[in-house]
Amino acid sequence: MTVNEIVSALELTVVSELQDSAVTGAYAADLLSDVVGNAQPGNVLITVQVHRNVVAVAGLVGLAAVIITHGRVPDSDVLTAARDNNVTVLTTAESSFTVAGRLYALGVRSA
Amino acid sequence: MTVYRADLQVHSCLSPCGSLESSPRRIIAAATARQLAMIALTDHNTTANCPAFAAAAARIRGVTPVFGAEVTTAEEIHVVCLFAELATAMTFGAFIHQHLAPVQNNPELFGDQPIVDADEQVLGFEERLLVGTTDLALDALDDEVHARGGLVIASHIDRPINSLFSQLGMWPAQVTLDACDLSPRAQDSAWRGRVPPAIPFVRTSDAHFLEDIGRQATAFAMAAPTFDELAMALRGAQGRCIVPPADLVAATPEPSCTHPI
């Protein structure tokens, strides 16, 4: 599964520049300390966290993309940081639960 | 300079998790008994007990009250916001109320949230759940407090719940906090590398019960126990500074200022 395929399947909105890459799995959390400790490189992160540090953490962990759920929209400075750091930020009106369920149904697992 | 001890984070009975015995009057009395020169009232997301705190402090004298609140940001970070003047704190309190999630308190689950006067008479109950979250992002709160002349301290940054690091994972760029608070079991050395060197560490009791007031405090070398002097000490300006605990133990008459600025 690639980021591009997930964007198409879940009809996600690309709010930074899309960097297509292979997705190794998914992780869902809003506490960025938990993401740093447990998410794996190549994961997509499912979160409602829109603080700028979500971009920093994505870079640190090497996330494939960040899916911001439940209709939340990051500020423009967060999106600027995402573009500057080649972090793909996607948004959706769906909840984290629904996004996780749909990804699971597509065969994405936590790893 | 003289060394003054200040406890910059204390909850009253108004905080849902605070003891009903923790009236502003008794908090001031406890501060006096424990020889604190300054004490801040910082209930969760409200300043409604600050008028009683001011009145109680005015009666006793000898302890400088600082007025504030422990605000929950949109990221669910607890941030202590402090002001010199009661009026400024009350205006800020009204601002916070507008940004606090409109969820009703359930006293059976969270306890009562009584607003009291300096004689411990109940004036009313805050009905909105004060342990809720505001919609103010950390950056926005930081700017707001500074625009009102206040000080911003990230609470218990070492804790796994509601702390800057638990919520954000790492130090965020572009915030201008005045200090970070560490819990009793946290070592300065364990956290120094994660916080920019210009930002000092303070120790507060975060007391929810009277007996905990001053359990942890910060010693400041200042010309007087005032808010402006406190702000200078946090910046390490003009000879004011935070006095390291080791210097206090050694009873150094002129404490050395080790603050990096």
mmCIF file of N, CA, C and O in Angstrom, chain B residues 198-237:
data_model
loop_
_atom_site.group_PDB
_atom_site.id
_atom_site.type_symbol
_atom_site.label_atom_id
_atom_site.label_comp_id
_atom_site.label_asym_id
_atom_site.label_seq_id
_atom_site.Cartn_x
_atom_site.Cartn_y
_atom_site.Cartn_z
ATOM 1 N N ALA B 198 17.809 29.012 27.914
ATOM 2 C CA ALA B 198 17.333 30.301 28.424
ATOM 3 C C ALA B 198 16.104 30.145 29.326
ATOM 4 O O ALA B 198 15.715 31.089 30.009
ATOM 5 N N ILE B 199 15.484 28.989 29.316
ATOM 6 C CA ILE B 199 14.239 28.813 30.077
ATOM 7 C C ILE B 199 14.537 28.108 31.396
ATOM 8 O O ILE B 199 14.984 26.952 31.414
ATOM 9 N N PRO B 200 14.301 28.803 32.510
ATOM 10 C CA PRO B 200 14.665 28.242 33.815
ATOM 11 C C PRO B 200 13.649 27.226 34.315
ATOM 12 O O PRO B 200 12.509 27.198 33.870
ATOM 13 N N PHE B 201 14.096 26.405 35.249
ATOM 14 C CA PHE B 201 13.210 25.465 35.939
ATOM 15 C C PHE B 201 12.773 26.078 37.263
ATOM 16 O O PHE B 201 13.574 26.691 37.963
ATOM 17 N N VAL B 202 11.504 25.897 37.586
ATOM 18 C CA VAL B 202 11.018 26.269 38.915
ATOM 19 C C VAL B 202 10.391 25.034 39.558
ATOM 20 O O VAL B 202 10.098 24.046 38.885
ATOM 21 N N ARG B 203 10.217 25.132 40.840
ATOM 22 C CA ARG B 203 9.561 24.065 41.604
ATOM 23 C C ARG B 203 8.350 24.673 42.289
ATOM 24 O O ARG B 203 8.472 25.689 42.969
ATOM 25 N N THR B 204 7.194 24.061 42.103
ATOM 26 C CA THR B 204 5.973 24.529 42.742
ATOM 27 C C THR B 204 5.328 23.342 43.458
ATOM 28 O O THR B 204 5.621 22.185 43.134
ATOM 29 N N SER B 205 4.454 23.629 44.409
ATOM 30 C CA SER B 205 3.834 22.512 45.137
ATOM 31 C C SER B 205 2.705 21.878 44.329
ATOM 32 O O SER B 205 2.410 20.708 44.503
ATOM 33 N N ASP B 206 2.042 22.663 43.469
ATOM 34 C CA ASP B 206 0.824 22.197 42.789
ATOM 35 C C ASP B 206 -0.153 21.642 43.822
ATOM 36 O O ASP B 206 -0.852 20.656 43.578
ATOM 37 N N ALA B 207 -0.183 22.284 44.997
ATOM 38 C CA ALA B 207 -0.955 21.755 46.136
ATOM 39 C C ALA B 207 -2.447 21.771 45.846
ATOM 40 O O ALA B 207 -2.993 22.782 45.404
ATOM 41 N N HIS B 208 -3.101 20.642 46.105
ATOM 42 C CA HIS B 208 -4.558 20.549 46.077
ATOM 43 C C HIS B 208 -5.097 20.407 47.497
ATOM 44 O O HIS B 208 -6.296 20.389 47.714
ATOM 45 N N PHE B 209 -4.183 20.246 48.469
ATOM 46 C CA PHE B 209 -4.524 20.119 49.885
ATOM 47 C C PHE B 209 -3.642 21.093 50.659
ATOM 48 O O PHE B 209 -2.487 21.328 50.289
ATOM 49 N N LEU B 210 -4.203 21.611 51.763
ATOM 50 C CA LEU B 210 -3.474 22.629 52.521
ATOM 51 C C LEU B 210 -2.099 22.139 52.968
ATOM 52 O O LEU B 210 -1.122 22.891 52.968
ATOM 53 N N GLU B 211 -2.029 20.854 53.377
ATOM 54 C CA GLU B 211 -0.755 20.365 53.922
ATOM 55 C C GLU B 211 0.362 20.310 52.879
ATOM 56 O O GLU B 211 1.532 20.207 53.233
ATOM 57 N N ASP B 212 -0.011 20.384 51.598
ATOM 58 C CA ASP B 212 1.022 20.297 50.559
ATOM 59 C C ASP B 212 1.585 21.665 50.154
ATOM 60 O O ASP B 212 2.550 21.732 49.375
ATOM 61 N N ILE B 213 0.990 22.725 50.639
ATOM 62 C CA ILE B 213 1.454 24.069 50.240
ATOM 63 C C ILE B 213 2.904 24.266 50.682
ATOM 64 O O ILE B 213 3.245 23.999 51.826
ATOM 65 N N GLY B 214 3.736 24.680 49.748
ATOM 66 C CA GLY B 214 5.144 24.906 50.054
ATOM 67 C C GLY B 214 5.973 23.635 50.136
ATOM 68 O O GLY B 214 7.174 23.704 50.407
ATOM 69 N N ARG B 215 5.344 22.497 49.886
ATOM 70 C CA ARG B 215 6.094 21.222 49.917
ATOM 71 C C ARG B 215 7.275 21.307 48.953
ATOM 72 O O ARG B 215 8.356 20.808 49.207
ATOM 73 N N GLN B 216 7.028 21.943 47.846
ATOM 74 C CA GLN B 216 8.086 22.333 46.919
ATOM 75 C C GLN B 216 7.902 23.823 46.671
ATOM 76 O O GLN B 216 6.769 24.277 46.510
ATOM 77 N N ALA B 217 8.986 24.557 46.621
ATOM 78 C CA ALA B 217 8.894 25.980 46.294
ATOM 79 C C ALA B 217 10.189 26.360 45.583
ATOM 80 O O ALA B 217 11.106 25.545 45.470
ATOM 81 N N THR B 218 10.223 27.589 45.091
ATOM 82 C CA THR B 218 11.428 28.078 44.426
ATOM 83 C C THR B 218 11.965 29.258 45.215
ATOM 84 O O THR B 218 11.194 30.120 45.641
ATOM 85 N N ALA B 219 13.274 29.281 45.399
ATOM 86 C CA ALA B 219 13.915 30.406 46.090
ATOM 87 C C ALA B 219 14.436 31.391 45.052
ATOM 88 O O ALA B 219 15.103 30.999 44.094
ATOM 89 N N PHE B 220 14.075 32.636 45.246
ATOM 90 C CA PHE B 220 14.502 33.686 44.317
ATOM 91 C C PHE B 220 15.341 34.714 45.068
ATOM 92 O O PHE B 220 14.962 35.132 46.178
ATOM 93 N N ALA B 221 16.451 35.131 44.490
ATOM 94 C CA ALA B 221 17.224 36.253 45.029
ATOM 95 C C ALA B 221 16.702 37.522 44.362
ATOM 96 O O ALA B 221 16.827 37.690 43.150
ATOM 97 N N MET B 222 16.060 38.376 45.180
ATOM 98 C CA MET B 222 15.391 39.565 44.637
ATOM 99 C C MET B 222 15.561 40.729 45.608
ATOM 100 O O MET B 222 15.918 40.538 46.774
ATOM 101 N N ALA B 223 15.255 41.924 45.128
ATOM 102 C CA ALA B 223 15.304 43.094 46.000
ATOM 103 C C ALA B 223 14.076 43.165 46.894
ATOM 104 O O ALA B 223 14.125 43.742 47.982
ATOM 105 N N ALA B 224 12.966 42.586 46.425
ATOM 106 C CA ALA B 224 11.721 42.600 47.202
ATOM 107 C C ALA B 224 10.824 41.493 46.650
ATOM 108 O O ALA B 224 10.980 41.103 45.495
ATOM 109 N N PRO B 225 9.877 41.000 47.447
ATOM 110 C CA PRO B 225 8.997 39.933 46.945
ATOM 111 C C PRO B 225 7.832 40.493 46.136
ATOM 112 O O PRO B 225 6.692 40.521 46.581
ATOM 113 N N THR B 226 8.145 40.989 44.936
ATOM 114 C CA THR B 226 7.109 41.556 44.067
ATOM 115 C C THR B 226 7.078 40.812 42.731
ATOM 116 O O THR B 226 8.043 40.135 42.369
ATOM 117 N N PHE B 227 5.991 40.980 42.017
ATOM 118 C CA PHE B 227 5.831 40.303 40.729
ATOM 119 C C PHE B 227 6.900 40.738 39.725
ATOM 120 O O PHE B 227 7.456 39.915 38.999
ATOM 121 N N ASP B 228 7.182 42.053 39.698
ATOM 122 C CA ASP B 228 8.188 42.550 38.757
ATOM 123 C C ASP B 228 9.569 41.981 39.060
ATOM 124 O O ASP B 228 10.335 41.636 38.148
ATOM 125 N N GLU B 229 9.878 41.876 40.354
ATOM 126 C CA GLU B 229 11.156 41.278 40.748
ATOM 127 C C GLU B 229 11.191 39.802 40.356
ATOM 128 O O GLU B 229 12.215 39.285 39.905
ATOM 129 N N LEU B 230 10.052 39.132 40.524
ATOM 130 C CA LEU B 230 9.939 37.719 40.144
ATOM 131 C C LEU B 230 10.221 37.542 38.648
ATOM 132 O O LEU B 230 10.969 36.646 38.239
ATOM 133 N N ALA B 231 9.622 38.422 37.856
ATOM 134 C CA ALA B 231 9.835 38.351 36.410
ATOM 135 C C ALA B 231 11.310 38.559 36.073
ATOM 136 O O ALA B 231 11.870 37.869 35.207
ATOM 137 N N MET B 232 11.947 39.503 36.772
ATOM 138 C CA MET B 232 13.381 39.732 36.538
ATOM 139 C C MET B 232 14.203 38.515 36.958
ATOM 140 O O MET B 232 15.161 38.125 36.284
ATOM 141 N N ALA B 233 13.834 37.915 38.079
ATOM 142 C CA ALA B 233 14.580 36.741 38.569
ATOM 143 C C ALA B 233 14.480 35.578 37.583
ATOM 144 O O ALA B 233 15.458 34.858 37.368
ATOM 145 N N LEU B 234 13.305 35.404 36.973
ATOM 146 C CA LEU B 234 13.155 34.320 35.992
ATOM 147 C C LEU B 234 14.044 34.564 34.774
ATOM 148 O O LEU B 234 14.529 33.637 34.148
ATOM 149 N N ARG B 235 14.236 35.851 34.443
ATOM 150 C CA ARG B 235 15.108 36.192 33.310
ATOM 151 C C ARG B 235 16.576 36.261 33.711
ATOM 152 O O ARG B 235 17.451 36.413 32.874
ATOM 153 N N GLY B 236 16.829 36.226 35.010
ATOM 154 C CA GLY B 236 18.197 36.409 35.485
ATOM 155 C C GLY B 236 18.691 37.820 35.267
ATOM 156 O O GLY B 236 19.878 38.058 35.041
ATOM 157 N N ALA B 237 17.775 38.789 35.338
ATOM 158 C CA ALA B 237 18.116 40.172 35.009
ATOM 159 C C ALA B 237 18.585 40.947 36.251
ATOM 160 O O ALA B 237 18.079 40.745 37.345
#
